[in-house]
Amino acid sequence: MTERKPCKVCNFTRQKSYGLVVNSLDELKIKGCESLGFSPSDPVTVVLEDDGTVVEDQAYFLCLPLNTKFMLLNKKETWSPVRRIDGGTAWMARDSVLLECDTVDTSSAAEPWCLLAEQLKQDLATIILMSEADLQTLVNAPCPELASALGFQEKQAEDLQETLQRVLDRREEERQSKELLQLYLKTVEKENKQQEKPRAGDVDVTDGMEVDSVSGFMSRTLMVLKGKTSPETRLSTEDLQMVVTKGVEAMEQVLGWDRVRTSALLQACEVELTRRLQQVQAMQSIRSNIQPDCSRQPSEKTSEESKEKPGHGSN
């Protein structure tokens, strides 16, 4: 039997709010409609009260933390955010005054990390549902202000940011390892094809991505080069080789940068390319050492058997 889940429901004005305990998303809709006075025949949409995310999947509903607040929208009702007004004294009280608004006032909108910090303050478990972009936003947040928003000591907030940064670094390393493994498998496959059909020409399979006719780079590669921090860690090995081969002058024209910035990028690409090639060479060296050992074992076994047979026959 599915474990019963405590949660909260409100209408689109947030003037009515009720606590419920349900087993499923369907039961949430039924009990929520009864509590909010909706007609059972009218279709309703369930969204997260804090950010308006539509909840339609039962599995996602079960992943949400306990006491999550949902908003039930009836007919043409739509979700809208709330604006927080605290007069600069949020540290003096736990709750702020909430004013309803139909549109977002961008001049007084809170920083993105503030909304994420509010979610963590209500339930720290929501961190497992955050995207990498959300985690990076929390890492970049001012540590003293983040600590105040979470109700933490500054050292605790600093430890939290360091932990999130390690998580992001580990995910980036996993992506690079996967890319290296794919490169290795591609190399092995190419070697096998050359052994089977030594005269057959290799055919480069395009992935259908748009290629810039002037620079020869794919549009995604140019976007990473121009808009990412440490782009060399996000490029494939083939892209790195292409960047290094073109040289500083050609890349200046492609990127529209000055020589100093372009030279720094090429130097970083060369370092990253060298590191990857060393890893590939190490893997190939391990592979070449394993194969002779495998071929040597049968011959040693045959030699031992031949030595044992004369003694067995004499007995």
C-alpha positions as a Markdown table, in Angstrom:
| # | Residue | x | y | z |
|---|---|---|---|---|
| 1 | Met | 0.0 | 0.0 | 0.0 |
| 2 | Thr | 1.3 | 3.4 | -0.9 |
| 3 | Glu | 2.4 | 5.5 | 2.1 |
| 4 | Arg | 0.0 | 8.3 | 3.0 |
| 5 | Lys | 1.6 | 11.7 | 2.2 |
| 6 | Pro | 0.8 | 14.9 | 4.2 |
| 7 | Cys | 0.5 | 18.0 | 1.9 |
| 8 | Lys | -1.2 | 21.4 | 1.6 |
| 9 | Val | -3.6 | 22.8 | -1.0 |
| 10 | Cys | -4.7 | 26.3 | -1.8 |
| 11 | Asn | -6.7 | 28.2 | -4.5 |
| 12 | Phe | -5.1 | 30.5 | -7.0 |
| 13 | Thr | -5.7 | 33.6 | -4.7 |
| 14 | Arg | -4.0 | 31.8 | -1.8 |
| 15 | Gln | -6.8 | 33.0 | 0.5 |
| 16 | Lys | -7.9 | 29.4 | 1.2 |
| 17 | Ser | -5.4 | 26.8 | 2.3 |
| 18 | Tyr | -6.0 | 23.3 | 3.7 |
| 19 | Gly | -3.9 | 20.4 | 5.0 |
| 20 | Leu | -4.5 | 17.0 | 3.6 |
| 21 | Val | -3.2 | 13.4 | 3.8 |
| 22 | Val | -3.4 | 11.5 | 0.6 |
| 23 | Asn | -2.1 | 8.4 | -1.1 |
| 24 | Ser | -1.9 | 9.6 | -4.7 |
| 25 | Leu | -2.2 | 12.6 | -7.0 |
| 26 | Asp | -5.7 | 11.6 | -8.0 |
| 27 | Glu | -6.8 | 11.5 | -4.3 |
| 28 | Leu | -5.2 | 15.0 | -3.9 |
| 29 | Lys | -7.4 | 16.3 | -6.7 |
| 30 | Ile | -10.5 | 14.8 | -5.2 |
| 31 | Lys | -10.0 | 15.9 | -1.6 |
| 32 | Gly | -8.6 | 19.3 | -2.7 |
| 33 | Cys | -11.7 | 20.0 | -4.8 |
| 34 | Glu | -13.9 | 19.1 | -1.9 |
| 35 | Ser | -11.9 | 21.4 | 0.5 |
| 36 | Leu | -11.8 | 24.3 | -1.9 |
| 37 | Gly | -15.4 | 24.1 | -3.0 |
| 38 | Phe | -14.7 | 23.1 | -6.6 |
| 39 | Ser | -17.3 | 21.1 | -8.6 |
| 40 | Pro | -16.3 | 17.4 | -8.9 |
| 41 | Ser | -17.1 | 17.6 | -12.6 |
| 42 | Asp | -14.8 | 20.5 | -13.4 |
| 43 | Pro | -11.3 | 19.6 | -14.4 |
| 44 | Val | -8.5 | 20.9 | -12.2 |
| 45 | Thr | -4.8 | 21.4 | -12.7 |
| 46 | Val | -2.3 | 20.8 | -9.9 |
| 47 | Val | 0.8 | 23.0 | -9.7 |
| 48 | Leu | 3.5 | 23.7 | -7.1 |
| 49 | Glu | 2.5 | 26.8 | -5.2 |
| 50 | Asp | 5.9 | 28.3 | -5.0 |
| 51 | Asp | 6.9 | 28.2 | -8.7 |
| 52 | Gly | 3.9 | 27.0 | -10.7 |
| 53 | Thr | 5.4 | 23.7 | -11.9 |
| 54 | Val | 2.6 | 21.5 | -13.3 |
| 55 | Val | 2.3 | 18.2 | -11.5 |
| 56 | Glu | 0.8 | 15.5 | -13.7 |
| 57 | Asp | 3.0 | 12.4 | -13.0 |
| 58 | Gln | 2.3 | 10.1 | -10.0 |
| 59 | Ala | 6.0 | 9.2 | -9.7 |
| 60 | Tyr | 7.0 | 12.9 | -9.5 |
| 61 | Phe | 4.3 | 13.5 | -7.0 |
| 62 | Leu | 5.7 | 10.8 | -4.8 |
| 63 | Cys | 9.2 | 12.2 | -5.0 |
| 64 | Leu | 8.2 | 15.6 | -3.6 |
| 65 | Pro | 8.9 | 16.2 | 0.1 |
| 66 | Leu | 6.3 | 16.0 | 2.8 |
| 67 | Asn | 4.1 | 19.0 | 3.4 |
| 68 | Thr | 4.6 | 20.3 | -0.1 |
| 69 | Lys | 2.1 | 23.1 | -0.9 |
| 70 | Phe | 0.1 | 22.6 | -4.1 |
| 71 | Met | -2.2 | 25.0 | -5.9 |
| 72 | Leu | -5.4 | 23.8 | -7.6 |
| 73 | Leu | -6.4 | 25.8 | -10.7 |
| 74 | Asn | -10.0 | 25.6 | -11.9 |
| 75 | Lys | -11.1 | 26.4 | -15.4 |
| 76 | Lys | -9.3 | 29.5 | -16.7 |
| 77 | Glu | -7.4 | 30.3 | -13.5 |
| 78 | Thr | -3.6 | 30.7 | -13.8 |
| 79 | Trp | -0.7 | 30.5 | -11.4 |
| 80 | Ser | 1.0 | 33.8 | -10.4 |
| 81 | Pro | 3.9 | 34.4 | -8.1 |
| 82 | Val | 3.8 | 36.3 | -4.8 |
| 83 | Arg | 5.8 | 39.4 | -4.0 |
| 84 | Arg | 7.5 | 39.6 | -0.6 |
| 85 | Ile | 7.7 | 42.9 | 1.2 |
| 86 | Asp | 9.7 | 43.0 | 4.4 |
| 87 | Gly | 11.0 | 46.6 | 4.5 |
| 88 | Gly | 14.6 | 45.4 | 4.9 |
| 89 | Thr | 13.8 | 43.8 | 8.2 |
| 90 | Ala | 13.4 | 40.2 | 7.2 |
| 91 | Trp | 16.0 | 39.2 | 9.9 |
| 92 | Met | 13.6 | 40.4 | 12.6 |
| 93 | Ala | 10.8 | 38.0 | 11.8 |
| 94 | Arg | 10.3 | 34.6 | 10.5 |
| 95 | Asp | 7.5 | 35.4 | 8.1 |
| 96 | Ser | 7.1 | 38.3 | 5.7 |
| 97 | Val | 3.9 | 40.0 | 4.6 |
| 98 | Leu | 2.7 | 38.5 | 1.3 |
| 99 | Leu | 1.0 | 40.7 | -1.2 |
| 100 | Glu | -0.9 | 39.1 | -4.1 |
| 101 | Cys | 0.0 | 40.3 | -7.6 |
| 102 | Asp | -1.0 | 39.3 | -11.1 |
| 103 | Thr | 2.2 | 40.5 | -12.7 |
| 104 | Val | 5.8 | 40.3 | -11.7 |
| 105 | Asp | 7.4 | 43.6 | -10.7 |
| 106 | Thr | 10.9 | 43.2 | -12.1 |
| 107 | Ser | 12.2 | 46.3 | -10.4 |
| 108 | Ser | 11.7 | 44.7 | -6.9 |
| 109 | Ala | 11.9 | 41.0 | -7.8 |
| 110 | Ala | 14.0 | 39.0 | -5.4 |
| 111 | Glu | 17.3 | 37.5 | -6.5 |
| 112 | Pro | 17.0 | 33.9 | -7.9 |
| 113 | Trp | 19.0 | 32.4 | -5.0 |
| 114 | Cys | 16.6 | 33.9 | -2.5 |
| 115 | Leu | 13.7 | 31.8 | -3.8 |
| 116 | Leu | 15.9 | 28.7 | -3.8 |
| 117 | Ala | 17.0 | 29.5 | -0.2 |
| 118 | Glu | 13.4 | 29.9 | 0.8 |
| 119 | Gln | 12.7 | 26.4 | -0.5 |
| 120 | Leu | 15.6 | 24.9 | 1.4 |
| 121 | Lys | 14.6 | 26.7 | 4.5 |
| 122 | Gln | 11.1 | 25.0 | 4.4 |
| 123 | Asp | 12.6 | 21.6 | 3.5 |
| 124 | Leu | 16.3 | 20.9 | 3.0 |
| 125 | Ala | 15.4 | 17.7 | 1.1 |
| 126 | Thr | 14.2 | 19.8 | -1.9 |
| 127 | Ile | 17.9 | 20.1 | -2.9 |
| 128 | Ile | 17.7 | 16.7 | -4.6 |
| 129 | Leu | 15.1 | 18.1 | -7.0 |
| 130 | Met | 17.2 | 21.1 | -8.0 |
| 131 | Ser | 18.9 | 21.4 | -11.4 |
| 132 | Glu | 22.6 | 22.0 | -11.9 |
| 133 | Ala | 21.7 | 25.6 | -12.7 |
| 134 | Asp | 19.9 | 26.0 | -9.4 |
| 135 | Leu | 22.9 | 24.5 | -7.5 |
| 136 | Gln | 25.3 | 26.8 | -9.3 |
| 137 | Thr | 23.0 | 29.8 | -8.3 |
| 138 | Leu | 23.3 | 28.8 | -4.7 |
| 139 | Val | 27.1 | 28.4 | -5.0 |
| 140 | Asn | 27.4 | 31.9 | -6.4 |
| 141 | Ala | 25.1 | 33.5 | -3.8 |
| 142 | Pro | 26.8 | 35.8 | -1.2 |
| 143 | Cys | 27.7 | 33.6 | 1.8 |
| 144 | Pro | 26.6 | 35.9 | 4.6 |
| 145 | Glu | 23.2 | 36.7 | 3.0 |
| 146 | Leu | 22.6 | 33.0 | 2.2 |
| 147 | Ala | 23.4 | 32.1 | 5.8 |
| 148 | Ser | 20.9 | 34.7 | 7.0 |
| 149 | Ala | 18.2 | 33.5 | 4.6 |
| 150 | Leu | 18.6 | 29.9 | 5.6 |
| 151 | Gly | 18.9 | 30.7 | 9.4 |
| 152 | Phe | 22.4 | 29.1 | 9.3 |
| 153 | Gln | 25.7 | 30.2 | 10.8 |
| 154 | Glu | 28.0 | 31.6 | 8.1 |
| 155 | Lys | 30.4 | 28.6 | 8.5 |
| 156 | Gln | 27.5 | 26.2 | 7.8 |
| 157 | Ala | 26.4 | 28.2 | 4.7 |
| 158 | Glu | 30.0 | 28.1 | 3.5 |
| 159 | Asp | 30.2 | 24.3 | 4.0 |
| 160 | Leu | 26.9 | 24.0 | 2.1 |
| 161 | Gln | 28.3 | 25.9 | -0.9 |
| 162 | Glu | 31.5 | 23.9 | -0.9 |
| 163 | Thr | 29.6 | 20.7 | -0.9 |
| 164 | Leu | 27.4 | 21.8 | -3.8 |
| 165 | Gln | 30.5 | 22.9 | -5.7 |
| 166 | Arg | 32.0 | 19.4 | -5.2 |
| 167 | Val | 28.8 | 17.8 | -6.5 |
| 168 | Leu | 28.9 | 20.0 | -9.6 |
| 169 | Asp | 32.6 | 19.2 | -10.1 |
| 170 | Arg | 31.9 | 15.5 | -9.8 |
| 171 | Arg | 29.2 | 15.6 | -12.4 |
| 172 | Glu | 31.5 | 17.5 | -14.8 |
| 173 | Glu | 34.2 | 14.9 | -14.2 |
| 174 | Glu | 31.6 | 12.1 | -14.9 |
| 175 | Arg | 30.7 | 13.8 | -18.2 |
| 176 | Gln | 34.4 | 14.1 | -19.2 |
| 177 | Ser | 35.0 | 10.4 | -18.3 |
| 178 | Lys | 32.0 | 9.4 | -20.4 |
| 179 | Glu | 33.3 | 11.4 | -23.3 |
| 180 | Leu | 36.8 | 9.8 | -22.9 |
| 181 | Leu | 35.3 | 6.4 | -22.8 |
| 182 | Gln | 33.2 | 7.1 | -26.0 |
| 183 | Leu | 36.4 | 8.3 | -27.7 |
| 184 | Tyr | 38.2 | 5.1 | -26.6 |
| 185 | Leu | 35.4 | 2.9 | -27.9 |
| 186 | Lys | 35.3 | 4.8 | -31.1 |
| 187 | Thr | 39.1 | 4.3 | -31.6 |
| 188 | Val | 38.8 | 0.6 | -30.9 |
| 189 | Glu | 35.9 | 0.3 | -33.3 |
| 190 | Lys | 37.9 | 2.1 | -36.0 |
| 191 | Glu | 40.9 | -0.2 | -35.4 |
| 192 | Asn | 38.7 | -3.3 | -35.7 |
| 193 | Lys | 37.2 | -2.0 | -39.0 |
| 194 | Gln | 40.7 | -1.4 | -40.4 |
| 195 | Gln | 41.7 | -4.9 | -39.5 |
| 196 | Glu | 38.6 | -6.4 | -41.2 |
| 197 | Lys | 38.6 | -4.2 | -44.2 |
| 198 | Pro | 42.0 | -2.5 | -44.5 |
| 199 | Arg | 41.1 | -0.9 | -47.9 |
| 200 | Ala | 37.8 | 0.4 | -46.9 |
| 201 | Gly | 37.7 | 4.2 | -46.4 |
| 202 | Asp | 36.5 | 5.6 | -43.2 |
| 203 | Val | 33.2 | 7.5 | -43.5 |
| 204 | Asp | 32.6 | 10.4 | -41.1 |
| 205 | Val | 29.0 | 10.4 | -39.9 |
| 206 | Thr | 27.6 | 13.8 | -39.3 |
| 207 | Asp | 25.3 | 14.4 | -36.4 |
| 208 | Gly | 23.1 | 16.8 | -38.3 |
| 209 | Met | 24.1 | 19.9 | -36.3 |
| 210 | Glu | 24.5 | 23.1 | -38.2 |
| 211 | Val | 28.1 | 23.9 | -39.2 |
| 212 | Asp | 29.3 | 27.5 | -39.7 |
| 213 | Ser | 30.5 | 27.8 | -43.3 |
| 214 | Val | 33.2 | 30.3 | -42.5 |
| 215 | Ser | 34.9 | 28.8 | -39.4 |
| 216 | Gly | 34.1 | 25.2 | -40.0 |
| 217 | Phe | 32.9 | 24.8 | -36.4 |
| 218 | Met | 29.5 | 23.5 | -35.3 |
| 219 | Ser | 27.2 | 26.1 | -33.9 |
| 220 | Arg | 27.2 | 24.4 | -30.5 |
| 221 | Thr | 31.0 | 24.5 | -30.4 |
| 222 | Leu | 31.0 | 28.2 | -31.1 |
| 223 | Met | 28.4 | 28.8 | -28.4 |
| 224 | Val | 30.5 | 26.9 | -25.9 |
| 225 | Leu | 33.7 | 28.8 | -26.8 |
| 226 | Lys | 32.0 | 32.2 | -26.5 |
| 227 | Gly | 29.7 | 31.7 | -23.6 |
| 228 | Lys | 31.0 | 29.1 | -21.2 |
| 229 | Thr | 33.5 | 29.3 | -18.3 |
| 230 | Ser | 36.4 | 27.0 | -18.9 |
| 231 | Pro | 35.1 | 25.9 | -22.3 |
| 232 | Glu | 38.0 | 23.5 | -22.9 |
| 233 | Thr | 36.5 | 21.1 | -20.4 |
| 234 | Arg | 33.2 | 21.1 | -22.2 |
| 235 | Leu | 34.5 | 20.5 | -25.8 |
| 236 | Ser | 35.0 | 17.1 | -27.4 |
| 237 | Thr | 38.6 | 16.0 | -28.2 |
| 238 | Glu | 38.0 | 16.5 | -31.9 |
| 239 | Asp | 36.8 | 20.1 | -31.3 |
| 240 | Leu | 39.9 | 20.7 | -29.1 |
| 241 | Gln | 42.2 | 19.5 | -31.9 |
| 242 | Met | 40.4 | 21.7 | -34.4 |
| 243 | Val | 40.8 | 24.8 | -32.2 |
| 244 | Val | 44.5 | 24.1 | -31.6 |
| 245 | Thr | 45.2 | 23.4 | -35.3 |
| 246 | Lys | 43.6 | 26.7 | -36.5 |
| 247 | Gly | 46.0 | 28.8 | -34.3 |
| 248 | Val | 45.6 | 32.1 | -32.6 |
| 249 | Glu | 45.1 | 34.4 | -35.7 |
| 250 | Ala | 42.4 | 32.2 | -37.2 |
| 251 | Met | 40.6 | 31.9 | -33.9 |
| 252 | Glu | 40.7 | 35.7 | -33.3 |
| 253 | Gln | 38.6 | 36.1 | -36.5 |
| 254 | Val | 36.3 | 33.3 | -35.6 |
| 255 | Leu | 35.6 | 34.5 | -32.0 |
| 256 | Gly | 36.1 | 38.3 | -32.6 |
| 257 | Trp | 38.4 | 38.5 | -29.5 |
| 258 | Asp | 41.7 | 40.2 | -28.9 |
| 259 | Arg | 45.0 | 38.3 | -29.1 |
| 260 | Val | 45.5 | 38.1 | -25.3 |
| 261 | Arg | 42.1 | 36.5 | -24.7 |
| 262 | Thr | 42.4 | 34.2 | -27.7 |
| 263 | Ser | 45.9 | 33.1 | -26.8 |
| 264 | Ala | 44.8 | 32.2 | -23.2 |
| 265 | Leu | 41.9 | 30.1 | -24.7 |
| 266 | Leu | 44.2 | 28.2 | -27.0 |
| 267 | Gln | 46.7 | 27.6 | -24.3 |
| 268 | Ala | 44.0 | 26.1 | -22.1 |
| 269 | Cys | 42.8 | 24.0 | -25.0 |
| 270 | Glu | 46.3 | 22.6 | -25.6 |
| 271 | Val | 46.7 | 21.7 | -21.9 |
| 272 | Glu | 43.3 | 19.9 | -21.9 |
| 273 | Leu | 44.1 | 18.1 | -25.2 |
| 274 | Thr | 47.4 | 16.9 | -23.9 |
| 275 | Arg | 45.8 | 15.6 | -20.7 |
| 276 | Arg | 43.2 | 13.6 | -22.6 |
| 277 | Leu | 45.7 | 12.2 | -25.1 |
| 278 | Gln | 47.9 | 11.0 | -22.2 |
| 279 | Gln | 44.9 | 9.3 | -20.7 |
| 280 | Val | 44.1 | 7.6 | -24.0 |
| 281 | Gln | 47.7 | 6.5 | -24.4 |
| 282 | Ala | 47.6 | 5.1 | -20.9 |
| 283 | Met | 44.5 | 3.1 | -21.6 |
| 284 | Gln | 45.9 | 1.7 | -24.8 |
| 285 | Ser | 49.1 | 0.8 | -23.0 |
| 286 | Ile | 47.1 | -1.1 | -20.4 |
| 287 | Arg | 45.2 | -2.9 | -23.2 |
| 288 | Ser | 48.4 | -3.9 | -25.0 |
| 289 | Asn | 49.9 | -5.3 | -21.8 |
| 290 | Ile | 46.8 | -7.3 | -21.1 |
| 291 | Gln | 46.7 | -9.1 | -24.5 |
| 292 | Pro | 50.2 | -10.7 | -24.3 |
| 293 | Asp | 49.4 | -12.0 | -20.8 |
| 294 | Cys | 46.2 | -13.6 | -22.1 |
| 295 | Ser | 48.0 | -15.3 | -25.0 |
| 296 | Arg | 50.9 | -16.4 | -22.8 |
| 297 | Gln | 48.6 | -18.3 | -20.3 |
| 298 | Pro | 47.5 | -21.1 | -22.7 |
| 299 | Ser | 51.1 | -21.8 | -23.8 |
| 300 | Glu | 52.3 | -22.1 | -20.2 |
| 301 | Lys | 49.5 | -24.4 | -19.4 |
| 302 | Thr | 50.3 | -26.7 | -22.4 |
| 303 | Ser | 54.0 | -26.8 | -21.3 |
| 304 | Glu | 53.1 | -27.8 | -17.8 |
| 305 | Glu | 50.8 | -30.6 | -19.1 |
| 306 | Ser | 53.6 | -31.9 | -21.3 |
| 307 | Lys | 55.9 | -32.1 | -18.3 |
| 308 | Glu | 53.4 | -34.1 | -16.3 |
| 309 | Lys | 52.6 | -36.7 | -18.9 |
| 310 | Pro | 56.0 | -38.7 | -18.8 |
| 311 | Gly | 55.9 | -39.0 | -15.1 |
| 312 | His | 52.3 | -40.3 | -15.2 |
| 313 | Gly | 53.2 | -42.9 | -17.8 |
| 314 | Ser | 56.1 | -44.3 | -15.8 |
| 315 | Asn | 53.8 | -45.0 | -12.9 |
